CSV table of C-alpha atoms in Angstrom, one decimal:
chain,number,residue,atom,x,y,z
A,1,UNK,CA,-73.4,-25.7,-0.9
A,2,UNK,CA,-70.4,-26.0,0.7
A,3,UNK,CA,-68.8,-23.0,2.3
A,4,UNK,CA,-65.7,-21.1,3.6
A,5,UNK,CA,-66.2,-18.9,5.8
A,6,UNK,CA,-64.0,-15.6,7.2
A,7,UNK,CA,-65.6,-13.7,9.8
A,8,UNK,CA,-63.5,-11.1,10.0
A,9,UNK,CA,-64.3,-8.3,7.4
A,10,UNK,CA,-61.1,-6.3,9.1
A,11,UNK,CA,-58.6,-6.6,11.3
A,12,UNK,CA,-56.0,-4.4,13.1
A,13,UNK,CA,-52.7,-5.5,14.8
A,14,UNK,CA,-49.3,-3.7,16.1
A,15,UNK,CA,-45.9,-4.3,14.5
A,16,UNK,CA,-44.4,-6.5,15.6
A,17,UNK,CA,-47.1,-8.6,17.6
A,18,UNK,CA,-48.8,-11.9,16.6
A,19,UNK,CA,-52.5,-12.0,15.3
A,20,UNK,CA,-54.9,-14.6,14.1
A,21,UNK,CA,-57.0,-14.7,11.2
A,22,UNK,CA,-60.1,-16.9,11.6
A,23,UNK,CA,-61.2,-19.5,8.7
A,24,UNK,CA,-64.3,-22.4,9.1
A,25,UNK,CA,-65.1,-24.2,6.4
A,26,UNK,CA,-67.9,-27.1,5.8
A,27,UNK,CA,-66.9,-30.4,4.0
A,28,UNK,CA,-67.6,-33.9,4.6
A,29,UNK,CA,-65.1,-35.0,2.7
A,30,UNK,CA,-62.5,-36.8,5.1
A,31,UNK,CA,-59.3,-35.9,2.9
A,32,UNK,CA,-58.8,-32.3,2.0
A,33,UNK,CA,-56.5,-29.4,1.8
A,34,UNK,CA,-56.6,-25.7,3.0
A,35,UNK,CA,-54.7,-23.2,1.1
A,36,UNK,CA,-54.2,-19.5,2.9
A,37,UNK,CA,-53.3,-16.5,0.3
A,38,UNK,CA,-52.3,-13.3,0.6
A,39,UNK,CA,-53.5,-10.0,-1.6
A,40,UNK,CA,-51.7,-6.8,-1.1
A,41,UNK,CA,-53.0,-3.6,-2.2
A,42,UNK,CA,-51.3,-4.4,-5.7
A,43,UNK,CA,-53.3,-6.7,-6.3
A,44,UNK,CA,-51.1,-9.9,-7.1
A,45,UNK,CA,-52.2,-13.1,-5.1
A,46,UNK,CA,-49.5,-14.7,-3.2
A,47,UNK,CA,-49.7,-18.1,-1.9
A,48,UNK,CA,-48.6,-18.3,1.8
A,49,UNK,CA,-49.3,-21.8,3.3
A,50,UNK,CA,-51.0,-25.3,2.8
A,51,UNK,CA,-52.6,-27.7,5.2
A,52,UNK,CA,-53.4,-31.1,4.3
A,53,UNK,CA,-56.2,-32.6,6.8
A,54,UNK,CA,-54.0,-35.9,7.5
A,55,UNK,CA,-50.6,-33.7,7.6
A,56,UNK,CA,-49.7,-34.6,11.5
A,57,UNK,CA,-48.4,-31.1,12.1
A,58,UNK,CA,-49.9,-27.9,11.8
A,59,UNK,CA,-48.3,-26.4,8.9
A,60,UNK,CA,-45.6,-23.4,9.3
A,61,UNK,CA,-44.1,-21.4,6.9
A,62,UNK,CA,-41.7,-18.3,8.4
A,63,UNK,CA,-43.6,-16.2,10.0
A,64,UNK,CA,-46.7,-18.0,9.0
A,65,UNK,CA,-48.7,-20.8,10.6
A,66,UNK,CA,-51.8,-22.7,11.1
A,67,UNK,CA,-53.8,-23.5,14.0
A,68,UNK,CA,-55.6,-26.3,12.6
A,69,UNK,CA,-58.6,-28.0,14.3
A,70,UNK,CA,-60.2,-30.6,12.4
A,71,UNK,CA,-62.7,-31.6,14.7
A,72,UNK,CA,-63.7,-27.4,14.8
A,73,UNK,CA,-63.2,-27.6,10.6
A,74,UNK,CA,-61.4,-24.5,11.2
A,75,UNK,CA,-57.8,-23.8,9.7
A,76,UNK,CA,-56.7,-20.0,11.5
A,77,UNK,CA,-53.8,-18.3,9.9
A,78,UNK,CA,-50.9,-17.0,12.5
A,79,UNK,CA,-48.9,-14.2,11.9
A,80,UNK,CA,-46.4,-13.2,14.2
A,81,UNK,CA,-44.0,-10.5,14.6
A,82,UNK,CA,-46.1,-8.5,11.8
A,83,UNK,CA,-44.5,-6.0,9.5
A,84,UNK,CA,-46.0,-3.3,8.0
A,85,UNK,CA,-45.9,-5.3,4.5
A,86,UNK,CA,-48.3,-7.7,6.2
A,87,UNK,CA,-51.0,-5.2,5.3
A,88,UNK,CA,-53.2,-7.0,3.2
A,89,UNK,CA,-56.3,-9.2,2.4
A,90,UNK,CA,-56.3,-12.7,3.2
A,91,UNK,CA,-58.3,-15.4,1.4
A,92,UNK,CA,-58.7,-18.8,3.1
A,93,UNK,CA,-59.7,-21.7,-0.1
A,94,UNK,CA,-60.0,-25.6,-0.2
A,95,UNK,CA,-61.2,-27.5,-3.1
A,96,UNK,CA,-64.9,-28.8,-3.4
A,97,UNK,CA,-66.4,-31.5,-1.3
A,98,UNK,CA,-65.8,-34.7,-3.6
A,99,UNK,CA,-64.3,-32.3,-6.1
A,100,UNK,CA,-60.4,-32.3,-7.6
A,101,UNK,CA,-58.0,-30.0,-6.1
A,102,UNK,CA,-57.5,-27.6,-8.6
A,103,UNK,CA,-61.2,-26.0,-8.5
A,104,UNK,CA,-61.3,-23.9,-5.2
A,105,UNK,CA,-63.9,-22.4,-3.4
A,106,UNK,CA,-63.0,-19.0,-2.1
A,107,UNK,CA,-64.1,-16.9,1.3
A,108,UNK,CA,-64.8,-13.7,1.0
A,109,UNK,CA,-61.2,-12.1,2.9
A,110,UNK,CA,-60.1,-10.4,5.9
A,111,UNK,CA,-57.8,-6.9,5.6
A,112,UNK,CA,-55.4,-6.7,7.4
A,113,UNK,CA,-53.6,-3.4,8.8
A,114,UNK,CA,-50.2,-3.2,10.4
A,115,UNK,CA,-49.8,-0.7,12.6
A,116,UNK,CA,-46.7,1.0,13.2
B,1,UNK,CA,-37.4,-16.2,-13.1
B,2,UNK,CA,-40.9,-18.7,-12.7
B,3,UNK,CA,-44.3,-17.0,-13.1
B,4,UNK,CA,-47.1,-16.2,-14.8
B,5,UNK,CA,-47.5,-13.9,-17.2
B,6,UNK,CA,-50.8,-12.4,-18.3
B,7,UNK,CA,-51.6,-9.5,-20.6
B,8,UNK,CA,-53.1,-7.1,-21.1
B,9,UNK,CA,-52.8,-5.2,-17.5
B,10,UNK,CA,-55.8,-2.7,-18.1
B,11,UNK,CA,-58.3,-3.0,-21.3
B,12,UNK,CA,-61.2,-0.8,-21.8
B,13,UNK,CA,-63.2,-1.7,-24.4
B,14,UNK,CA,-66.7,-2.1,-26.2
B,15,UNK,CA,-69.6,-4.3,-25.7
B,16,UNK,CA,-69.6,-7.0,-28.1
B,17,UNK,CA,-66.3,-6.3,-29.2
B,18,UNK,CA,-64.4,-10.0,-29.0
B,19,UNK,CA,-61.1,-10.0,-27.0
B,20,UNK,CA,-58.4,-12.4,-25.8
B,21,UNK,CA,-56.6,-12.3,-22.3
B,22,UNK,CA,-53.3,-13.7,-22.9
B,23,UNK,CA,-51.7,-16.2,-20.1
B,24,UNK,CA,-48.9,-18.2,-20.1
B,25,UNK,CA,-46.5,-19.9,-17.6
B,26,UNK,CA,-42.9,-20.7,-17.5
B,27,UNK,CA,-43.0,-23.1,-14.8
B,28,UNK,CA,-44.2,-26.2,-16.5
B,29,UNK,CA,-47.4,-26.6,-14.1
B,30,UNK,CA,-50.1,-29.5,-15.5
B,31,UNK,CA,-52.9,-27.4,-13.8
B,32,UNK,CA,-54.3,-24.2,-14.9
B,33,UNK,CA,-56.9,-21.9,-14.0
B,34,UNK,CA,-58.8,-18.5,-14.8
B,35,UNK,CA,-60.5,-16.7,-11.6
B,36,UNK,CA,-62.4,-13.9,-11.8
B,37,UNK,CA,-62.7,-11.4,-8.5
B,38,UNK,CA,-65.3,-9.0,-7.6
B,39,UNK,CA,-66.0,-7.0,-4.9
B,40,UNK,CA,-68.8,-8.9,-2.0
B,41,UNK,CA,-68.5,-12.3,-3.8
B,42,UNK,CA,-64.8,-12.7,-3.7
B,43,UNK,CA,-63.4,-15.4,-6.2
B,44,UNK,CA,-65.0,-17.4,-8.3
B,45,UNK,CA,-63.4,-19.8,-11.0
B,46,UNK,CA,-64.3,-19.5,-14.2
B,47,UNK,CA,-62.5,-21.9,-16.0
B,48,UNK,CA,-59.5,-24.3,-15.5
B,49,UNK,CA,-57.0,-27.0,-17.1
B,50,UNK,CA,-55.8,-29.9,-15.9
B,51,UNK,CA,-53.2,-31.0,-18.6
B,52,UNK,CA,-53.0,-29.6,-22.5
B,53,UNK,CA,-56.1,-30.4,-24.4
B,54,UNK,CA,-57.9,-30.9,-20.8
B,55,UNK,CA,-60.5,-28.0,-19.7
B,56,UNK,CA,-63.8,-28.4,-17.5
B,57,UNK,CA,-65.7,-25.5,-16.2
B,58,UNK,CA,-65.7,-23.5,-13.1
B,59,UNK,CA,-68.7,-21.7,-10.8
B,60,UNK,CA,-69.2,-18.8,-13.8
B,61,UNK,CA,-68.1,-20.3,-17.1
B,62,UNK,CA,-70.9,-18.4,-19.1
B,63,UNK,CA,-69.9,-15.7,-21.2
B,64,UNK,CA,-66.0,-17.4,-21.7
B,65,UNK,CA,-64.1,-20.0,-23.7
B,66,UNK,CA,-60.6,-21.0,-23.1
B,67,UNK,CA,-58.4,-23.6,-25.0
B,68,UNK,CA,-55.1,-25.6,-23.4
B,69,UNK,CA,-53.3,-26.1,-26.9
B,70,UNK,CA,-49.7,-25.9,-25.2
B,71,UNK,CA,-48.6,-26.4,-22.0
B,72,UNK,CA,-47.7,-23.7,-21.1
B,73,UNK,CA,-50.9,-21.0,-22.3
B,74,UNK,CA,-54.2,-20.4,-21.8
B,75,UNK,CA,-55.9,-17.7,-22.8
B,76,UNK,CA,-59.2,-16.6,-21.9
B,77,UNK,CA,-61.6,-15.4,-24.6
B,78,UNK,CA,-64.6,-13.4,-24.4
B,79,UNK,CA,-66.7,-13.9,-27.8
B,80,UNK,CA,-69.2,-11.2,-26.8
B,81,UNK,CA,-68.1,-9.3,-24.1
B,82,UNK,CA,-71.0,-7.8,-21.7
B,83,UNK,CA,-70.7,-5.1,-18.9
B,84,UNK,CA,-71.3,-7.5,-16.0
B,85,UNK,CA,-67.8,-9.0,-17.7
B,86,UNK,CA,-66.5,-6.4,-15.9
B,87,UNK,CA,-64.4,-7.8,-13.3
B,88,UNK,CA,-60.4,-8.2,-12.6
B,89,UNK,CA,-59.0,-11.4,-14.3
B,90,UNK,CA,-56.9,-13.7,-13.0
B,91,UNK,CA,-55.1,-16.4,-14.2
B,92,UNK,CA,-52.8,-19.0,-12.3
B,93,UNK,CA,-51.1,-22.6,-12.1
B,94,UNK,CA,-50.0,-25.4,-10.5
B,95,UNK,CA,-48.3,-28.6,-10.3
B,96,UNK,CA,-49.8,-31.8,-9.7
B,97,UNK,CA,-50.3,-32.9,-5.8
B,98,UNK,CA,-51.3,-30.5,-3.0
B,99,UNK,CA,-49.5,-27.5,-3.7
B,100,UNK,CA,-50.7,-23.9,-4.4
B,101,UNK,CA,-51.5,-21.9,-7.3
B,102,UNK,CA,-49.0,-19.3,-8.7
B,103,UNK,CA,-50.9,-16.5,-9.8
B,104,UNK,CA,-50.2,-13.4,-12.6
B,105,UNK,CA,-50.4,-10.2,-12.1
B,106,UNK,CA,-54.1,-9.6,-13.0
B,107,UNK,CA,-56.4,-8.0,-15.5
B,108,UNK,CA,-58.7,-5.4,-14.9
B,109,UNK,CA,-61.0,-5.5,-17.5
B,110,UNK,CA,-63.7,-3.1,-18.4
B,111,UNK,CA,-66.6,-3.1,-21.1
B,112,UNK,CA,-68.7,0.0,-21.6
């Protein structure tokens, strides 16, 4: 079955520096998309950033960006100059191998904790 | 101010006892979608919309039914709600092409 993986159950990082949060993923599809969300400890999701597999650039959004390796499947979320408000879990998703793109497949999330 | 609105927040309530979670949008979105998260298997879709009148099924669509009547709802209903229902809800859209889902708030729903 086709899979996203995070392999980071928890992560640390100052305020204020950079830090990267991993996400593989199996498809053999050669057209897909990557979504990266955020969930603070409210609850809410929060969509941060989207990556198309053809998109020529790796995608940025403020303070967020991807380091997107197709060959790797992997699609890393950057966040630099963290804030405290950063502290949260982050859920890497992409639709379904063959499937439409508005039925994702999850990973399982990586906390994040700012550290003042 | 564009979101998603869901309700309730919290319900506690009965096994068997038939209840409705509420979702609409203001936003206009074609795409629709109810998630359900749990703790060591993250989220899984249970069902979602892709225009009015338009459903198909997600990973765990047993136990719900959900209709696309307008636009701009879709509620979730649980005809005969079971503890392992027990979850937080949540429901979210989207427009058509590659962009994300706007999600609501969340429900966290209980059955004794």
């Amino acid at each position: 079955a086709q899979k996203i993986t995070q392999t980071q159950p928890g992560m640390f990082v100052q305020e204020k520096e950079a830090v990267t949060l991993d996400c593989t993923y199996d498809t053999s599809d050669q057209s897909y998309g990557l979504f990266w969300y955020k969930q603070p400890s409210s609850g809410e999701m929060i969509f941060l950033i989207y990556q198309g597999s053809y998109d020529e650039q790796n995608a940025t959004e403020g303070r967020y960006s991807l380091n997107f390796q197709k060959a790797r499947k992997s699609a890393n979320l950057v966040i630099s100059a963290s804030q405290l408000g950063d502290s949260a879990m982050y859920f890497c998703a992409m639709p379904p191998q063959g499937g439409n793109n508005r039925k994702l497949i999850w990973g399982l999330g990586t906390s994040l904790a700012v550290n003042p | 101010e564009a979101q998603v609105t869901q309700n309730p927040r919290y319900l506690i309530t009965v096994t068997g006892k038939k209840l409705t979670v509420t979702c609409s949008q203001n936003m206009n979105h074609e795409y629709m979608s109810w998630y359900r998260q749990d703790p060591g298997l993250g989220l899984r879709q249970i069902y979602y919309s892709m225009n009015v009148e338009v459903t198909d099924k997600g990973d765990v669509p047993e136990g719900y039914k959900v209709s696309r009547k307008e636009k701009r709802n879709f509620p979730l209903i649980l005809e005969s709600p079971s503890p392992n229902q027990t979850s937080l809800y949540f429901c979210a859209s989207s427009p058509a092409g590659p962009y994300g889902y706007t999600f609501g708030s969340g429900t966290r729903l209980t059955i004794v």
